[in-house]
CSV table of C-alpha atoms in Angstrom, one decimal:
chain,number,residue,atom,x,y,z
U,335,MET,CA,2.0,-22.8,0.1
U,336,LYS,CA,4.0,-19.7,-1.1
U,337,PRO,CA,3.8,-16.3,0.6
U,338,ALA,CA,1.2,-13.6,-1.0
U,339,LEU,CA,0.4,-9.9,-0.4
U,340,VAL,CA,-3.2,-10.4,0.1
U,341,VAL,CA,-5.0,-6.9,0.9
U,342,THR,CA,-6.8,-7.5,3.4
U,343,HIS,CA,-9.3,-4.1,4.0
U,344,VAL,CA,-9.3,-1.3,2.2
U,345,VAL,CA,-9.6,1.7,4.7
U,346,PRO,CA,-12.4,4.3,3.2
U,347,ASN,CA,-11.9,7.6,2.3
U,348,SER,CA,-7.8,6.7,0.9
U,349,GLN,CA,-6.3,7.1,-2.2
U,350,ALA,CA,-6.4,3.2,-2.7
U,351,GLN,CA,-10.2,3.8,-1.8
U,352,ARG,CA,-10.6,6.4,-4.0
U,353,LEU,CA,-8.9,5.0,-6.8
U,354,GLU,CA,-11.7,1.9,-7.4
U,355,VAL,CA,-9.0,-0.1,-8.0
U,356,VAL,CA,-8.0,-2.3,-5.2
U,357,ALA,CA,-10.0,-4.3,-3.1
U,358,GLU,CA,-10.4,-7.0,-0.1
U,359,GLY,CA,-9.1,-9.9,-1.6
U,360,SER,CA,-6.8,-8.2,-4.3
U,361,VAL,CA,-3.2,-9.5,-4.3
U,362,ILE,CA,0.3,-7.0,-4.7
U,363,GLU,CA,2.4,-8.8,-7.1
U,364,GLU,CA,4.9,-5.5,-6.9
U,365,ILE,CA,5.7,-2.5,-6.1
U,366,ASN,CA,8.4,-0.3,-7.7
U,367,ASP,CA,8.8,-2.6,-10.7
U,368,GLN,CA,9.9,-5.0,-7.7
U,369,LYS,CA,8.2,-8.2,-7.2
U,370,VAL,CA,7.2,-9.1,-3.6
U,371,SER,CA,5.5,-11.5,-1.6
U,372,THR,CA,6.4,-10.7,2.2
U,373,LEU,CA,4.9,-7.5,4.3
U,374,ASP,CA,9.1,-7.6,4.9
U,375,GLN,CA,9.7,-7.1,1.3
U,376,LEU,CA,7.0,-4.7,1.0
U,377,ARG,CA,8.5,-2.4,3.9
U,378,LYS,CA,12.3,-2.8,2.7
U,379,ILE,CA,10.7,-1.1,-1.1
U,380,ILE,CA,9.1,1.6,0.6
U,381,ARG,CA,11.9,2.4,2.7
U,382,ALA,CA,13.9,2.8,-0.2
U,383,SER,CA,11.7,5.1,-1.6
U,384,VAL,CA,10.9,7.0,0.9
U,385,HIS,CA,12.3,10.5,-1.3
U,386,GLU,CA,10.1,9.3,-3.8
U,387,LYS,CA,6.9,10.8,-4.4
U,388,PHE,CA,5.4,8.2,-6.1
U,389,VAL,CA,4.6,4.7,-5.3
U,390,ARG,CA,4.1,2.3,-8.6
U,391,ILE,CA,1.9,-0.6,-6.8
U,392,LYS,CA,0.6,-3.7,-9.7
U,393,THR,CA,-1.6,-6.7,-8.6
U,394,SER,CA,-1.9,-10.5,-9.9
U,395,ASP,CA,-4.7,-9.3,-11.9
U,396,GLY,CA,-2.6,-6.8,-14.1
U,397,ILE,CA,-4.2,-4.0,-12.8
U,398,PHE,CA,-1.2,-1.4,-12.2
U,399,PHE,CA,-1.8,2.1,-10.2
U,400,VAL,CA,0.1,5.1,-8.9
U,401,LEU,CA,0.1,6.5,-5.3
U,402,SER,CA,0.9,9.6,-4.4
U,403,LEU,CA,3.9,8.4,-1.4
U,404,PRO,CA,3.6,11.9,0.6
U,405,LYS,CA,0.3,12.1,0.3
U,406,SER,CA,-0.2,7.9,1.8
U,407,LEU,CA,1.6,8.8,4.6
U,408,ASP,CA,0.1,12.4,5.6
U,409,GLU,CA,-3.3,10.5,5.8
U,410,ALA,CA,-2.0,7.0,7.1
U,411,GLU,CA,-2.5,9.3,10.5
U,412,LYS,CA,-5.6,11.2,9.9
U,413,LEU,CA,-7.2,8.0,8.6
U,414,ALA,CA,-5.8,6.3,12.1
U,415,GLU,CA,-7.6,9.0,14.0
U,416,ILE,CA,-10.8,9.2,12.3
U,417,TYR,CA,-11.4,4.9,11.7
U,418,LYS,CA,-10.0,4.3,15.3
U,419,TYR,CA,-7.0,2.1,14.4
U,420,PRO,CA,-3.7,2.4,15.5
U,421,VAL,CA,-0.5,3.6,12.8
U,422,SER,CA,1.4,0.8,12.0
U,423,PRO,CA,5.0,1.8,13.5
U,424,PHE,CA,6.0,1.8,9.5
U,425,ILE,CA,4.4,4.5,8.8
U,426,LYS,CA,6.1,6.7,11.9
């Protein structure tokens, strides 16, 4: 079986949820025009993009959307506090 990045949850009030373009079960195929199939690949690309303003995401359904990276990082801690889940060490 080939690895895949499957969306298991979309946090309420997050950029992704407000855009209404990705849902549970969506498969993330590309981040910033680079193919991804594992969390390690995703993290590596995001780390390399930390100084960029946007993250470009493409799903296996051909849906393309862009998130503000600074806004995503800023809201991650706020949403974690509101919805009572731990912030990933990757975000800190």
